[in-house]
Amino acid sequence: SSMTLADRATIANMAPEYGATCGFFPIDDKTLDYMRLTARSDENVELVEAYAKANGFWRDENAEDPVFTDTLELDMGTVVASLAGPKRPQDRVSLNKVDEVFNSDLHKLYHKEQPARVAVEGREHDIGDGDVVIAAITSCTNTSNPSVLVAAGLVARKANALGLKSKPWVKTSLAPGSQVVTDYLDKAGLTADLNALGFNLVGYGCTTCIGNSGPLAPAISAAINENDLVAASVLSGNRNFEGRVSPDVRANFLASPPLVVAYAIKGTVTTDMIETPLGQGSDGQDVYLRDIWPTNEEVRTTMDANIDAGMFGARYGDVYAGDAKWREIDVTGSDTYQWRAGSTYVANPPY
């Protein structure tokens, strides 16, 4: 009952990571609060509440406990920051163990004794096994969850203030799941901070998660393939099978948006993210993850000051009308789709 709906939706969407087919939460006052925040009408909110109560879906402190076939207990004191990878979404890895897991896999799976480093043609840097060549804040799983998007922006802001930059071999991108994300990042002034680290808006919807990140820079790709390097990606998606994100990347780790930003700065999964520095600031001093990680209060204050129902109403109040390009399509008004007999793209099935 203490969790926001956005957090619940993130957990429900992460069912593959914890080995379930699906995950869901009951309807309660927090559900209705979210509907109001996202500019649903009072009539719609009242209908959902009445329907949920009439059908036994409603949950509050007076509700009877549901009858479950089985239950699991989780000691919240055991929960730690984690990623999933490098090949399956259900393979959870504690943040402080990512380097150990990768270095072990490098030996056991890829038969390499030590991470190798090679020159990159035309560039002043080299590249090696375990280097993060893709860092993507993607549209699935949690990028319509304001808390983690704001946290990512605050990580970027703190990193910029200290003079940190993304490593030059990292391809970075931001593809939110909602246009409202752009609105509140803009209002909070966090878009500029993300842009400074290379997390520029590339669009809304599926990108890196399904291999739509585009090719790596030719010199980077050549260095990886000609030297059989095991390159890595870090993304806030929910699928990380080998070859899915990029044919050049074999190790893929799923992480929260703020950790994606941090890994773009660190540039590798071969060293401890917590105990070793991300890099050196403009003053030459080592900077650690703890130095740029925002507090819960900073995240909450930023959200409260920059997110409101008007944003959702402005973006999606007339969503089914489409944008200007959609409305410019020349179509014949009809109750059903007018099939094009000669089309090889969309065809009327014969059954």
GROMACS .gro file of C-alpha atoms in nm:
model
  351
    1SER     CA    1   0.000   0.000   0.000
    2SER     CA    2   0.299   0.231   0.042
    3MET     CA    3   0.419   0.182  -0.317
    4THR     CA    4   0.329   0.422  -0.596
    5LEU     CA    5   0.147   0.282  -0.895
    6ALA     CA    6   0.448   0.357  -1.115
    7ASP     CA    7   0.665   0.139  -0.890
    8ARG     CA    8   0.403  -0.136  -0.892
    9ALA     CA    9   0.386  -0.125  -1.270
   10THR     CA   10   0.764  -0.154  -1.291
   11ILE     CA   11   0.763  -0.464  -1.071
   12ALA     CA   12   0.472  -0.617  -1.262
   13ASN     CA   13   0.650  -0.555  -1.591
   14MET     CA   14   0.966  -0.721  -1.459
   15ALA     CA   15   0.799  -1.063  -1.425
   16PRO     CA   16   1.062  -1.229  -1.653
   17GLU     CA   17   1.338  -1.106  -1.421
   18TYR     CA   18   1.190  -1.293  -1.125
   19GLY     CA   19   1.081  -1.598  -1.322
   20ALA     CA   20   0.705  -1.536  -1.334
   21THR     CA   21   0.458  -1.526  -1.620
   22CYS     CA   22   0.301  -1.205  -1.496
   23GLY     CA   23   0.274  -0.987  -1.190
   24PHE     CA   24  -0.015  -0.771  -1.072
   25PHE     CA   25  -0.134  -0.559  -0.781
   26PRO     CA   26  -0.489  -0.500  -0.653
   27ILE     CA   27  -0.679  -0.179  -0.719
   28ASP     CA   28  -0.675   0.070  -0.431
   29ASP     CA   29  -0.660   0.441  -0.356
   30LYS     CA   30  -0.307   0.464  -0.501
   31THR     CA   31  -0.449   0.338  -0.831
   32LEU     CA   32  -0.707   0.613  -0.832
   33ASP     CA   33  -0.443   0.871  -0.739
   34TYR     CA   34  -0.244   0.770  -1.046
   35MET     CA   35  -0.551   0.799  -1.267
   36ARG     CA   36  -0.608   1.152  -1.142
   37LEU     CA   37  -0.240   1.243  -1.192
   38THR     CA   38  -0.258   1.120  -1.551
   39ALA     CA   39  -0.565   1.336  -1.625
   40ARG     CA   40  -0.835   1.069  -1.628
   41SER     CA   41  -1.184   1.212  -1.589
   42ASP     CA   42  -1.368   1.204  -1.256
   43GLU     CA   43  -1.631   0.985  -1.421
   44ASN     CA   44  -1.367   0.734  -1.528
   45VAL     CA   45  -1.208   0.726  -1.183
   46GLU     CA   46  -1.546   0.673  -1.016
   47LEU     CA   47  -1.630   0.393  -1.258
   48VAL     CA   48  -1.306   0.207  -1.187
   49GLU     CA   49  -1.359   0.236  -0.812
   50ALA     CA   50  -1.721   0.119  -0.829
   51TYR     CA   51  -1.641  -0.170  -1.063
   52ALA     CA   52  -1.344  -0.287  -0.853
   53LYS     CA   53  -1.548  -0.283  -0.534
   54ALA     CA   54  -1.848  -0.457  -0.692
   55ASN     CA   55  -1.631  -0.738  -0.827
   56GLY     CA   56  -1.405  -0.795  -0.529
   57PHE     CA   57  -1.095  -0.637  -0.685
   58TRP     CA   58  -1.071  -0.351  -0.435
   59ARG     CA   59  -0.807  -0.357  -0.163
   60ASP     CA   60  -0.789  -0.144   0.152
   61GLU     CA   61  -0.715  -0.191   0.521
   62ASN     CA   62  -1.067  -0.325   0.581
   63ALA     CA   63  -1.059  -0.582   0.302
   64GLU     CA   64  -1.036  -0.951   0.378
   65ASP     CA   65  -0.707  -1.119   0.298
   66PRO     CA   66  -0.720  -1.301  -0.036
   67VAL     CA   67  -0.684  -1.678  -0.043
   68PHE     CA   68  -0.360  -1.776  -0.218
   69THR     CA   69  -0.250  -2.119  -0.333
   70ASP     CA   70   0.098  -2.040  -0.208
   71THR     CA   71   0.283  -1.747  -0.057
   72LEU     CA   72   0.643  -1.630  -0.053
   73GLU     CA   73   0.812  -1.412   0.206
   74LEU     CA   74   1.081  -1.155   0.127
   75ASP     CA   75   1.302  -1.003   0.395
   76MET     CA   76   1.333  -0.644   0.271
   77GLY     CA   77   1.660  -0.618   0.459
   78THR     CA   78   1.815  -0.854   0.206
   79VAL     CA   79   1.727  -0.639  -0.095
   80VAL     CA   80   2.030  -0.484  -0.265
   81ALA     CA   81   2.093  -0.289  -0.583
   82SER     CA   82   2.103  -0.541  -0.866
   83LEU     CA   83   2.133  -0.592  -1.240
   84ALA     CA   84   2.039  -0.892  -1.455
   85GLY     CA   85   2.272  -1.059  -1.698
   86PRO     CA   86   2.475  -1.113  -1.894
   87LYS     CA   87   2.248  -1.338  -2.104
   88ARG     CA   88   1.915  -1.399  -1.931
   89PRO     CA   89   1.672  -1.161  -1.758
   90GLN     CA   90   1.625  -1.397  -1.462
   91ASP     CA   91   1.998  -1.405  -1.379
   92ARG     CA   92   2.012  -1.144  -1.103
   93VAL     CA   93   2.353  -1.004  -1.016
   94SER     CA   94   2.421  -0.781  -0.716
   95LEU     CA   95   2.570  -0.449  -0.823
   96ASN     CA   96   2.889  -0.515  -0.628
   97LYS     CA   97   2.929  -0.855  -0.799
   98VAL     CA   98   2.885  -0.757  -1.166
   99ASP     CA   99   3.259  -0.742  -1.226
  100GLU     CA  100   3.312  -1.082  -1.062
  101VAL     CA  101   3.038  -1.243  -1.271
  102PHE     CA  102   3.166  -1.095  -1.595
  103ASN     CA  103   3.530  -1.183  -1.530
  104SER     CA  104   3.429  -1.537  -1.434
  105ASP     CA  105   3.220  -1.575  -1.750
  106LEU     CA  106   3.506  -1.435  -1.955
  107HIS     CA  107   3.715  -1.731  -1.842
  108LYS     CA  108   3.449  -2.004  -1.829
  109LEU     CA  109   3.235  -1.917  -2.130
  110TYR     CA  110   3.473  -1.734  -2.359
  111HIS     CA  111   3.798  -1.908  -2.257
  112LYS     CA  112   3.994  -1.590  -2.198
  113GLU     CA  113   4.246  -1.571  -1.917
  114GLN     CA  114   4.259  -1.191  -1.893
  115PRO     CA  115   4.057  -0.907  -2.047
  116ALA     CA  116   4.230  -0.791  -2.365
  117ARG     CA  117   4.262  -0.434  -2.490
  118VAL     CA  118   4.320  -0.329  -2.850
  119ALA     CA  119   4.366  -0.006  -3.042
  120VAL     CA  120   4.073   0.153  -3.225
  121GLU     CA  121   4.163   0.280  -3.570
  122GLY     CA  122   4.142   0.656  -3.602
  123ARG     CA  123   4.073   0.711  -3.233
  124GLU     CA  124   4.285   0.811  -2.937
  125HIS     CA  125   4.143   0.545  -2.706
  126ASP     CA  126   4.160   0.167  -2.700
  127ILE     CA  127   3.880  -0.082  -2.623
  128GLY     CA  128   3.866  -0.413  -2.443
  129ASP     CA  129   3.669  -0.707  -2.311
  130GLY     CA  130   3.395  -0.588  -2.079
  131ASP     CA  131   3.388  -0.234  -2.209
  132VAL     CA  132   3.036  -0.091  -2.222
  133VAL     CA  133   2.976   0.005  -2.584
  134ILE     CA  134   2.600   0.065  -2.548
  135ALA     CA  135   2.430   0.245  -2.258
  136ALA     CA  136   2.062   0.295  -2.328
  137ILE     CA  137   1.774   0.432  -2.125
  138THR     CA  138   1.501   0.244  -2.307
  139SER     CA  139   1.124   0.271  -2.330
  140CYS     CA  140   1.025  -0.056  -2.163
  141THR     CA  141   1.008  -0.174  -1.802
  142ASN     CA  142   1.049   0.148  -1.607
  143THR     CA  143   1.100   0.454  -1.824
  144SER     CA  144   0.752   0.586  -1.764
  145ASN     CA  145   0.830   0.565  -1.392
  146PRO     CA  146   0.912   0.923  -1.289
  147SER     CA  147   1.128   0.826  -0.991
  148VAL     CA  148   1.394   0.645  -1.192
  149LEU     CA  149   1.390   0.890  -1.484
  150VAL     CA  150   1.434   1.182  -1.247
  151ALA     CA  151   1.704   0.987  -1.063
  152ALA     CA  152   1.887   0.933  -1.393
  153GLY     CA  153   1.870   1.304  -1.464
  154LEU     CA  154   2.000   1.390  -1.118
  155VAL     CA  155   2.289   1.144  -1.157
  156ALA     CA  156   2.374   1.320  -1.484
  157ARG     CA  157   2.349   1.662  -1.318
  158LYS     CA  158   2.583   1.568  -1.035
  159ALA     CA  159   2.825   1.402  -1.278
  160ASN     CA  160   2.835   1.713  -1.496
  161ALA     CA  161   2.894   1.934  -1.194
  162LEU     CA  162   3.201   1.727  -1.107
  163GLY     CA  163   3.331   1.726  -1.463
  164LEU     CA  164   3.260   1.362  -1.549
  165LYS     CA  165   3.184   1.252  -1.906
  166SER     CA  166   3.065   0.934  -2.073
  167LYS     CA  167   3.350   0.724  -2.208
  168PRO     CA  168   3.415   0.789  -2.580
  169TRP     CA  169   3.347   0.428  -2.682
  170VAL     CA  170   2.997   0.424  -2.530
  171LYS     CA  171   2.695   0.472  -2.757
  172THR     CA  172   2.432   0.645  -2.543
  173SER     CA  173   2.062   0.707  -2.602
  174LEU     CA  174   1.735   0.800  -2.432
  175ALA     CA  175   1.405   0.660  -2.561
  176PRO     CA  176   1.128   0.729  -2.307
  177GLY     CA  177   0.804   0.534  -2.296
  178SER     CA  178   0.598   0.853  -2.279
  179GLN     CA  179   0.619   1.203  -2.420
  180VAL     CA  180   0.537   1.333  -2.073
  181VAL     CA  181   0.884   1.219  -1.966
  182THR     CA  182   1.032   1.481  -2.196
  183ASP     CA  183   0.803   1.745  -2.048
  184TYR     CA  184   0.901   1.691  -1.686
  185LEU     CA  185   1.270   1.643  -1.762
  186ASP     CA  186   1.261   1.972  -1.954
  187LYS     CA  187   1.076   2.150  -1.674
  188ALA     CA  188   1.323   2.022  -1.415
  189GLY     CA  189   1.617   2.128  -1.630
  190LEU     CA  190   1.743   1.769  -1.643
  191THR     CA  191   1.728   1.728  -2.022
  192ALA     CA  192   2.038   1.943  -2.065
  193ASP     CA  193   2.222   1.737  -1.804
  194LEU     CA  194   2.138   1.411  -1.980
  195ASN     CA  195   2.228   1.559  -2.319
  196ALA     CA  196   2.569   1.662  -2.185
  197LEU     CA  197   2.648   1.295  -2.121
  198GLY     CA  198   2.515   1.186  -2.460
  199PHE     CA  199   2.171   1.071  -2.350
  200ASN     CA  200   1.988   1.262  -2.619
  201LEU     CA  201   1.627   1.189  -2.708
  202VAL     CA  202   1.616   0.945  -3.001
  203GLY     CA  203   1.240   0.882  -3.005
  204TYR     CA  204   0.962   0.717  -2.810
  205GLY     CA  205   0.918   0.342  -2.811
  206CYS     CA  206   1.120   0.032  -2.884
  207THR     CA  207   1.485   0.094  -2.969
  208THR     CA  208   1.785  -0.080  -2.815
  209CYS     CA  209   1.583  -0.355  -2.643
  210ILE     CA  210   1.498  -0.516  -2.977
  211GLY     CA  211   1.819  -0.427  -3.159
  212ASN     CA  212   1.697  -0.093  -3.293
  213SER     CA  213   1.986   0.105  -3.151
  214GLY     CA  214   2.153   0.118  -3.492
  215PRO     CA  215   2.508   0.006  -3.569
  216LEU     CA  216   2.808   0.089  -3.356
  217ALA     CA  217   3.070   0.323  -3.498
  218PRO     CA  218   3.252   0.128  -3.774
  219ALA     CA  219   3.590   0.153  -3.598
  220ILE     CA  220   3.442   0.023  -3.271
  221SER     CA  221   3.261  -0.261  -3.447
  222ALA     CA  222   3.576  -0.359  -3.637
  223ALA     CA  223   3.789  -0.361  -3.322
  224ILE     CA  224   3.538  -0.587  -3.147
  225ASN     CA  225   3.495  -0.837  -3.428
  226GLU     CA  226   3.853  -0.851  -3.553
  227ASN     CA  227   3.981  -0.919  -3.202
  228ASP     CA  228   3.696  -1.138  -3.072
  229LEU     CA  229   3.624  -0.897  -2.787
  230VAL     CA  230   3.337  -0.962  -2.548
  231ALA     CA  231   3.178  -0.618  -2.543
  232ALA     CA  232   2.901  -0.524  -2.300
  233SER     CA  233   2.584  -0.320  -2.298
  234VAL     CA  234   2.386  -0.179  -2.007
  235LEU     CA  235   2.022  -0.093  -2.071
  236SER     CA  236   1.703  -0.034  -1.877
  237GLY     CA  237   1.512  -0.294  -2.077
  238ASN     CA  238   1.383  -0.638  -1.987
  239ARG     CA  239   1.546  -0.870  -2.242
  240ASN     CA  240   1.919  -0.934  -2.273
  241PHE     CA  241   1.969  -1.249  -2.478
  242GLU     CA  242   2.303  -1.264  -2.658
  243GLY     CA  243   2.286  -1.091  -2.996
  244ARG     CA  244   1.946  -0.932  -2.932
  245VAL     CA  245   2.070  -0.585  -2.840
  246SER     CA  246   2.349  -0.579  -3.102
  247PRO     CA  247   2.531  -0.843  -3.306
  248ASP     CA  248   2.856  -0.689  -3.180
  249VAL     CA  249   2.766  -0.723  -2.811
  250ARG     CA  250   2.765  -1.053  -2.625
  251ALA     CA  251   2.721  -0.946  -2.261
  252ASN     CA  252   2.408  -0.747  -2.185
  253PHE     CA  253   2.309  -0.625  -1.840
  254LEU     CA  254   1.966  -0.492  -1.744
  255ALA     CA  255   1.978  -0.202  -1.499
  256SER     CA  256   1.783   0.097  -1.372
  257PRO     CA  257   1.812   0.425  -1.569
  258PRO     CA  258   2.041   0.594  -1.312
  259LEU     CA  259   2.276   0.295  -1.323
  260VAL     CA  260   2.276   0.311  -1.703
  261VAL     CA  261   2.407   0.667  -1.676
  262ALA     CA  262   2.668   0.560  -1.421
  263TYR     CA  263   2.792   0.276  -1.641
  264ALA     CA  264   2.823   0.511  -1.939
  265ILE     CA  265   3.061   0.717  -1.726
  266LYS     CA  266   3.255   0.418  -1.593
  267GLY     CA  267   3.267   0.252  -1.935
  268THR     CA  268   3.332  -0.105  -1.818
  269VAL     CA  269   3.182  -0.396  -1.625
  270THR     CA  270   3.523  -0.543  -1.534
  271THR     CA  271   3.576  -0.340  -1.216
  272ASP     CA  272   3.366  -0.294  -0.902
  273MET     CA  273   3.104  -0.023  -0.952
  274ILE     CA  274   3.092   0.064  -0.582
  275GLU     CA  275   3.449   0.035  -0.455
  276THR     CA  276   3.638   0.169  -0.759
  277PRO     CA  277   3.599   0.520  -0.904
  278LEU     CA  278   3.380   0.604  -1.201
  279GLY     CA  279   3.652   0.838  -1.320
  280GLN     CA  280   3.828   1.157  -1.226
  281GLY     CA  281   3.652   1.489  -1.190
  282SER     CA  282   3.768   1.819  -1.334
  283ASP     CA  283   3.980   1.868  -1.021
  284GLY     CA  284   4.164   1.540  -1.082
  285GLN     CA  285   4.007   1.369  -0.782
  286ASP     CA  286   3.848   1.024  -0.798
  287VAL     CA  287   3.468   1.026  -0.815
  288TYR     CA  288   3.265   0.730  -0.689
  289LEU     CA  289   2.907   0.622  -0.750
  290ARG     CA  290   2.811   0.745  -0.403
  291ASP     CA  291   2.928   1.094  -0.498
  292ILE     CA  292   2.669   1.133  -0.774
  293TRP     CA  293   2.381   0.920  -0.644
  294PRO     CA  294   2.076   1.132  -0.548
  295THR     CA  295   1.891   1.090  -0.220
  296ASN     CA  296   1.528   0.976  -0.210
  297GLU     CA  297   1.437   1.323  -0.089
  298GLU     CA  298   1.607   1.488  -0.388
  299VAL     CA  299   1.416   1.263  -0.626
  300ARG     CA  300   1.085   1.319  -0.449
  301THR     CA  301   1.127   1.697  -0.430
  302THR     CA  302   1.212   1.717  -0.800
  303MET     CA  303   0.911   1.506  -0.893
  304ASP     CA  304   0.671   1.707  -0.677
  305ALA     CA  305   0.789   2.035  -0.829
  306ASN     CA  306   0.784   1.930  -1.193
  307ILE     CA  307   0.510   1.671  -1.261
  308ASP     CA  308   0.138   1.750  -1.277
  309ALA     CA  309  -0.182   1.624  -1.436
  310GLY     CA  310  -0.180   1.905  -1.692
  311MET     CA  311   0.119   1.747  -1.866
  312PHE     CA  312  -0.066   1.422  -1.925
  313GLY     CA  313  -0.380   1.601  -2.038
  314ALA     CA  314  -0.188   1.817  -2.284
  315ARG     CA  315  -0.005   1.521  -2.436
  316TYR     CA  316  -0.276   1.257  -2.437
  317GLY     CA  317  -0.610   1.432  -2.403
  318ASP     CA  318  -0.663   1.398  -2.778
  319VAL     CA  319  -0.421   1.113  -2.843
  320TYR     CA  320  -0.647   0.919  -3.080
  321ALA     CA  321  -0.655   1.209  -3.323
  322GLY     CA  322  -0.288   1.145  -3.397
  323ASP     CA  323  -0.019   1.397  -3.478
  324ALA     CA  324  -0.008   1.620  -3.785
  325LYS     CA  325   0.159   1.356  -4.004
  326TRP     CA  326  -0.100   1.097  -3.907
  327ARG     CA  327  -0.386   1.334  -3.988
  328GLU     CA  328  -0.235   1.415  -4.328
  329ILE     CA  329  -0.264   1.055  -4.449
  330ASP     CA  330  -0.515   1.035  -4.734
  331VAL     CA  331  -0.776   0.776  -4.639
  332THR     CA  332  -1.139   0.701  -4.714
  333GLY     CA  333  -1.366   0.729  -4.414
  334SER     CA  334  -1.535   0.396  -4.341
  335ASP     CA  335  -1.639   0.169  -4.057
  336THR     CA  336  -1.385  -0.096  -4.156
  337TYR     CA  337  -1.040  -0.095  -4.312
  338GLN     CA  338  -1.031  -0.058  -4.689
  339TRP     CA  339  -0.792  -0.331  -4.803
  340ARG     CA  340  -0.559  -0.261  -5.093
  341ALA     CA  341  -0.583  -0.556  -5.329
  342GLY     CA  342  -0.227  -0.523  -5.459
  343SER     CA  343  -0.055  -0.457  -5.127
  344THR     CA  344   0.228  -0.691  -5.029
  345TYR     CA  345   0.262  -0.521  -4.690
  346VAL     CA  346  -0.085  -0.542  -4.532
  347ALA     CA  347  -0.311  -0.805  -4.687
  348ASN     CA  348  -0.662  -0.924  -4.605
  349PRO     CA  349  -0.624  -1.280  -4.470
  350PRO     CA  350  -0.821  -1.540  -4.668
  351TYR     CA  351  -0.997  -1.688  -4.364
   0.00000   0.00000   0.00000
